[in-house]
Amino acid sequence: MGFKILGRDDITTESVRMVVAAPFVARKCEPGQFVILRLDERGERIPLTIADFDRGAGTVTIIFQKVGKTTYHLATFREGEEIRDFVGPLGRHLDLGKIGTVACLGGGLGIAPIYPKVRALKAGGNYVVSIIGARRKDFVILEDEMRAQSDELFVTTDDGSYGLHGFVTDQLKLLLEEGRKFDTCLAVGPIPMMEAVCKLTAAHDLPTLVSLDTIMVDGTGMCGSCRVTVGDETKFTCVDGPVFDGHQVDWLEAKARQRRYHPQEREAMEKFETERGTA
Amino acid sequence: MAGKEREKPAKKKVVEKKYPMKEQPAAERIRNYKEVPYGYDVETAVKEARRCLQCKKPVCIDGCPVEIDISAFVLAIANEDFAEAIRVMKSYNNLPAVCGRVCPQEDQCEKVCVLAKKFEPVAIGRLERFIADYDYEHNIAPPTEIAPPKDKKVAVVGAGPAGLTAAGDLARMGYDVTLYEAFHNTGGVLRYGIPEFRLPKAILDQEVEYVKSLGVKVECNMVIGKIFTIKELFNDLSFEAVFIGTGAGLPRWMKVPGENLIGVYSANEWLTRINLMRAYEFPEYDTPIWAGKNVAVIGGGNTAMDSVRTGLRMGAETATIYYRRSEKEMPARIEEIEHAREEGVVFNFLVAPDRVLGTDDGWVRGMELCRMELGEPDESGRRRPVRCEGSQYEVECDMVVVAVGTYPNPIIPEATPELEVTKWGTIKVDEETGMTSVPGVFAGGDIVTGGATVISAMGAGKRAARGIDAYLSDK
């Protein structure tokens, strides 16, 4: 009795979109919240941002990048198959209301989670300037969707194969140097990207929110695996976040904590590949 | 005459000590997760049951939070009528195999046992475990009596000891019960907290199956407060009463520098990864864990003992407890402390960390500790630890588990503003009925008391089931 996958498509060679039947989660979820899923009896619990939802159809859309064992495994699931556990909605609902002009930066695997926030900001009457970036052109996702929900959209690629040659921060820097004014910045992506954004915006006194994707187990405040230092307080990403004031986050600590299972993650991935290869 | 019936034990010489229970040798068990005590065999159980004096006024029953008719089930074992023994047991307790293992009998039924005045008490806990295990093995219990359906829906939130007890009792009374659990599996602290070597998951699974067999519907992956509010349980899902047993699942921290270094775990994270997610079987199971070679555990309760003993089983070379009071004040069960000692755990008393020391890349390398002395008693009645300034010293360790207690889970109180809570975040209830400030909403267990025992949560679940029955009968 799991959660059925009703739709599935590869949006790039490394990103997959899935529409999952989860009527109770769909009924309640809001932009900024996430689910925790577990694929099977031996699976780990991983958090994924709710990218979209349809209350009428009772579905929740997740978009994920294949980065480790569980996401590679999930990518092998086909339409009609079931995800064993799918818990949510978790985390705080991000309700920014009307703030004015907002710069929204999504880097790599951060594009999917920033999309629902962009949509909410736009619906809330804000002027949205979005900047999305990826390693190269074919890894840029949700470009059309982002364009439809943004007043302006900029694209950057690390290798210059599309849009501005550089990082999302380079684009933001250009805009700030041109004298563009923003009331708030929202950044979602890998930690080094969010840290770089915060460094830049701090120099411009631009308030910046980030959405953290920390390692979790339960997702309900029980274990503290996801803890992060914000200002001088320890916060739990699962129940206090996932959105925090980026200028207050202790990035050095966050980076170290995010790396802590790297050897095990590699081991699990190698085992998965071997088993797939011989299957 | 009554005197005649009691004749038999009186003319026999009293056996002064409990019959011993065989255990897995310490050197062997620290390399596996198998249960430590093996339990009584039939012969030993019957002999132990015959030690019972069958007191006219069995005070042991007053010592039991779920009011089991102890003298009756012990007598049935003594008479080798095991079906009767389990019938009596299950008419009071839905989780006897759990209680027989994790209850602090030495502070409850066995503490007040009349034999204990001069000798060792009857091993009530071991007999409880024996009869529960015997039943699971031989399936002798007569079917549980279930009242005719009442056609009234009750929601129970949290499938831990309080929730399982309330749900089971309500189902027997004829209510239509749905048990909601946030995790992907039932049991609450019995599954995520208590290790396999103290409470095998197979035993817990059997107890949960029993509760389900009473008609309780279990729905996992449901974080009540998030997916449905309490109000929605009434209005949208037409429940007529709700029991909240969501526990004290929030870790308490020491609030010292270095606590977020890598290698510092809350006891909840350390134990949940291992017990619920089975990280000890990584990579067969996907959840990773990092286990240290020199493990330091801060705290003196059962959770600290579970954490430190798990550290040994995960391959630690040294496993050390640091506790800020003296051995006398340790809240852990004596049996757990003894087991830990046998397994080679080192105890340091009257000491507390001032900081956790880290390497340049953010991993734990040690702690700076401060010695303590005991001052005046605090509100708990235990003498308060006082710092000895200037006594600081450093120790080396590569992993720290913080097991200094828990806070009540705030998800439901936060989502339910009409629910009255104390300044500690626990839910206020009427002690007799378990009803909260919101009519029809009941609560019990650690969410009401703060971190306490499995059996006290079960007692609260039992009282609340009665409270709910009274409330719905009047309605």
PDB file of N, CA and C in Angstrom, chain B residues 390-430:
ATOM      1  N   GLY B 390      37.696  25.774  37.982  1.00  0.00           N
ATOM      2  CA  GLY B 390      39.128  25.495  37.934  1.00  0.00           C
ATOM      3  C   GLY B 390      39.460  24.013  37.822  1.00  0.00           C
ATOM      4  N   SER B 391      38.415  23.178  37.794  1.00  0.00           N
ATOM      5  CA  SER B 391      38.684  21.725  37.759  1.00  0.00           C
ATOM      6  C   SER B 391      38.668  21.187  36.334  1.00  0.00           C
ATOM      7  N   GLN B 392      38.575  22.067  35.355  1.00  0.00           N
ATOM      8  CA  GLN B 392      38.399  21.614  33.970  1.00  0.00           C
ATOM      9  C   GLN B 392      39.580  20.766  33.494  1.00  0.00           C
ATOM     10  N   TYR B 393      39.241  19.747  32.707  1.00  0.00           N
ATOM     11  CA  TYR B 393      40.276  18.915  32.092  1.00  0.00           C
ATOM     12  C   TYR B 393      39.756  18.405  30.766  1.00  0.00           C
ATOM     13  N   GLU B 394      40.661  17.938  29.930  1.00  0.00           N
ATOM     14  CA  GLU B 394      40.264  17.470  28.603  1.00  0.00           C
ATOM     15  C   GLU B 394      40.352  15.956  28.497  1.00  0.00           C
ATOM     16  N   VAL B 395      39.430  15.394  27.725  1.00  0.00           N
ATOM     17  CA  VAL B 395      39.519  13.970  27.385  1.00  0.00           C
ATOM     18  C   VAL B 395      39.428  13.834  25.865  1.00  0.00           C
ATOM     19  N   GLU B 396      39.960  12.726  25.362  1.00  0.00           N
ATOM     20  CA  GLU B 396      39.866  12.465  23.930  1.00  0.00           C
ATOM     21  C   GLU B 396      38.669  11.560  23.641  1.00  0.00           C
ATOM     22  N   CYS B 397      37.956  11.836  22.593  1.00  0.00           N
ATOM     23  CA  CYS B 397      36.904  10.943  22.096  1.00  0.00           C
ATOM     24  C   CYS B 397      36.614  11.376  20.671  1.00  0.00           C
ATOM     25  N   ASP B 398      36.042  10.454  19.875  1.00  0.00           N
ATOM     26  CA  ASP B 398      35.739  10.854  18.499  1.00  0.00           C
ATOM     27  C   ASP B 398      34.247  10.855  18.216  1.00  0.00           C
ATOM     28  N   MET B 399      33.468  10.554  19.258  1.00  0.00           N
ATOM     29  CA  MET B 399      32.022  10.598  19.091  1.00  0.00           C
ATOM     30  C   MET B 399      31.373  10.927  20.435  1.00  0.00           C
ATOM     31  N   VAL B 400      30.321  11.744  20.390  1.00  0.00           N
ATOM     32  CA  VAL B 400      29.604  12.128  21.606  1.00  0.00           C
ATOM     33  C   VAL B 400      28.111  11.917  21.366  1.00  0.00           C
ATOM     34  N   VAL B 401      27.473  11.220  22.295  1.00  0.00           N
ATOM     35  CA  VAL B 401      26.013  11.098  22.218  1.00  0.00           C
ATOM     36  C   VAL B 401      25.421  11.901  23.380  1.00  0.00           C
ATOM     37  N   VAL B 402      24.521  12.810  23.056  1.00  0.00           N
ATOM     38  CA  VAL B 402      23.898  13.646  24.080  1.00  0.00           C
ATOM     39  C   VAL B 402      22.581  12.991  24.488  1.00  0.00           C
ATOM     40  N   ALA B 403      22.558  12.453  25.703  1.00  0.00           N
ATOM     41  CA  ALA B 403      21.370  11.733  26.194  1.00  0.00           C
ATOM     42  C   ALA B 403      20.937  12.365  27.509  1.00  0.00           C
ATOM     43  N   VAL B 404      20.632  13.674  27.446  1.00  0.00           N
ATOM     44  CA  VAL B 404      20.313  14.404  28.674  1.00  0.00           C
ATOM     45  C   VAL B 404      18.824  14.728  28.768  1.00  0.00           C
ATOM     46  N   GLY B 405      18.015  13.964  28.055  1.00  0.00           N
ATOM     47  CA  GLY B 405      16.571  14.139  28.187  1.00  0.00           C
ATOM     48  C   GLY B 405      15.929  14.654  26.920  1.00  0.00           C
ATOM     49  N   THR B 406      14.613  14.772  26.981  1.00  0.00           N
ATOM     50  CA  THR B 406      13.859  15.184  25.797  1.00  0.00           C
ATOM     51  C   THR B 406      12.775  16.186  26.192  1.00  0.00           C
ATOM     52  N   TYR B 407      12.289  16.890  25.186  1.00  0.00           N
ATOM     53  CA  TYR B 407      11.144  17.779  25.364  1.00  0.00           C
ATOM     54  C   TYR B 407       9.932  17.184  24.662  1.00  0.00           C
ATOM     55  N   PRO B 408       8.731  17.623  25.075  1.00  0.00           N
ATOM     56  CA  PRO B 408       7.540  17.136  24.372  1.00  0.00           C
ATOM     57  C   PRO B 408       7.545  17.582  22.918  1.00  0.00           C
ATOM     58  N   ASN B 409       6.987  16.751  22.047  1.00  0.00           N
ATOM     59  CA  ASN B 409       6.915  17.098  20.638  1.00  0.00           C
ATOM     60  C   ASN B 409       5.926  18.242  20.427  1.00  0.00           C
ATOM     61  N   PRO B 410       6.366  19.363  19.806  1.00  0.00           N
ATOM     62  CA  PRO B 410       5.502  20.554  19.737  1.00  0.00           C
ATOM     63  C   PRO B 410       4.555  20.593  18.543  1.00  0.00           C
ATOM     64  N   ILE B 411       4.612  19.606  17.642  1.00  0.00           N
ATOM     65  CA  ILE B 411       3.855  19.741  16.390  1.00  0.00           C
ATOM     66  C   ILE B 411       2.351  19.907  16.661  1.00  0.00           C
ATOM     67  N   ILE B 412       1.785  19.067  17.492  1.00  0.00           N
ATOM     68  CA  ILE B 412       0.340  19.172  17.740  1.00  0.00           C
ATOM     69  C   ILE B 412      -0.006  20.410  18.576  1.00  0.00           C
ATOM     70  N   PRO B 413       0.696  20.670  19.688  1.00  0.00           N
ATOM     71  CA  PRO B 413       0.364  21.909  20.415  1.00  0.00           C
ATOM     72  C   PRO B 413       0.463  23.159  19.535  1.00  0.00           C
ATOM     73  N   GLU B 414       1.479  23.219  18.653  1.00  0.00           N
ATOM     74  CA  GLU B 414       1.611  24.402  17.791  1.00  0.00           C
ATOM     75  C   GLU B 414       0.463  24.523  16.798  1.00  0.00           C
ATOM     76  N   ALA B 415      -0.010  23.376  16.316  1.00  0.00           N
ATOM     77  CA  ALA B 415      -1.085  23.393  15.320  1.00  0.00           C
ATOM     78  C   ALA B 415      -2.463  23.463  15.973  1.00  0.00           C
ATOM     79  N   THR B 416      -2.483  23.414  17.297  1.00  0.00           N
ATOM     80  CA  THR B 416      -3.755  23.384  18.025  1.00  0.00           C
ATOM     81  C   THR B 416      -3.737  24.452  19.114  1.00  0.00           C
ATOM     82  N   PRO B 417      -3.908  25.731  18.741  1.00  0.00           N
ATOM     83  CA  PRO B 417      -3.734  26.805  19.723  1.00  0.00           C
ATOM     84  C   PRO B 417      -4.712  26.716  20.884  1.00  0.00           C
ATOM     85  N   GLU B 418      -5.865  26.071  20.651  1.00  0.00           N
ATOM     86  CA  GLU B 418      -6.867  25.998  21.724  1.00  0.00           C
ATOM     87  C   GLU B 418      -6.473  25.010  22.835  1.00  0.00           C
ATOM     88  N   LEU B 419      -5.408  24.236  22.587  1.00  0.00           N
ATOM     89  CA  LEU B 419      -4.965  23.240  23.564  1.00  0.00           C
ATOM     90  C   LEU B 419      -4.084  23.917  24.618  1.00  0.00           C
ATOM     91  N   GLU B 420      -4.453  23.778  25.893  1.00  0.00           N
ATOM     92  CA  GLU B 420      -3.647  24.423  26.946  1.00  0.00           C
ATOM     93  C   GLU B 420      -2.397  23.601  27.237  1.00  0.00           C
ATOM     94  N   VAL B 421      -1.257  24.300  27.271  1.00  0.00           N
ATOM     95  CA  VAL B 421      -0.003  23.616  27.592  1.00  0.00           C
ATOM     96  C   VAL B 421       0.656  24.284  28.795  1.00  0.00           C
ATOM     97  N   THR B 422       1.580  23.566  29.439  1.00  0.00           N
ATOM     98  CA  THR B 422       2.332  24.123  30.551  1.00  0.00           C
ATOM     99  C   THR B 422       3.509  24.915  30.000  1.00  0.00           C
ATOM    100  N   LYS B 423       4.248  25.558  30.897  1.00  0.00           N
ATOM    101  CA  LYS B 423       5.417  26.311  30.435  1.00  0.00           C
ATOM    102  C   LYS B 423       6.522  25.398  29.901  1.00  0.00           C
ATOM    103  N   TRP B 424       6.409  24.093  30.185  1.00  0.00           N
ATOM    104  CA  TRP B 424       7.403  23.152  29.642  1.00  0.00           C
ATOM    105  C   TRP B 424       6.958  22.582  28.306  1.00  0.00           C
ATOM    106  N   GLY B 425       5.764  23.010  27.848  1.00  0.00           N
ATOM    107  CA  GLY B 425       5.289  22.538  26.557  1.00  0.00           C
ATOM    108  C   GLY B 425       4.501  21.249  26.630  1.00  0.00           C
ATOM    109  N   THR B 426       4.294  20.728  27.857  1.00  0.00           N
ATOM    110  CA  THR B 426       3.482  19.520  27.990  1.00  0.00           C
ATOM    111  C   THR B 426       2.001  19.903  27.970  1.00  0.00           C
ATOM    112  N   ILE B 427       1.164  18.963  27.531  1.00  0.00           N
ATOM    113  CA  ILE B 427      -0.273  19.233  27.440  1.00  0.00           C
ATOM    114  C   ILE B 427      -0.923  19.047  28.815  1.00  0.00           C
ATOM    115  N   LYS B 428      -1.772  20.016  29.187  1.00  0.00           N
ATOM    116  CA  LYS B 428      -2.461  19.926  30.487  1.00  0.00           C
ATOM    117  C   LYS B 428      -3.658  18.996  30.367  1.00  0.00           C
ATOM    118  N   VAL B 429      -3.779  18.068  31.318  1.00  0.00           N
ATOM    119  CA  VAL B 429      -4.944  17.174  31.313  1.00  0.00           C
ATOM    120  C   VAL B 429      -5.517  17.037  32.714  1.00  0.00           C
ATOM    121  N   ASP B 430      -6.759  16.567  32.742  1.00  0.00           N
ATOM    122  CA  ASP B 430      -7.371  16.146  33.991  1.00  0.00           C
ATOM    123  C   ASP B 430      -6.780  14.784  34.333  1.00  0.00           C
TER     124      ASP B 430
END
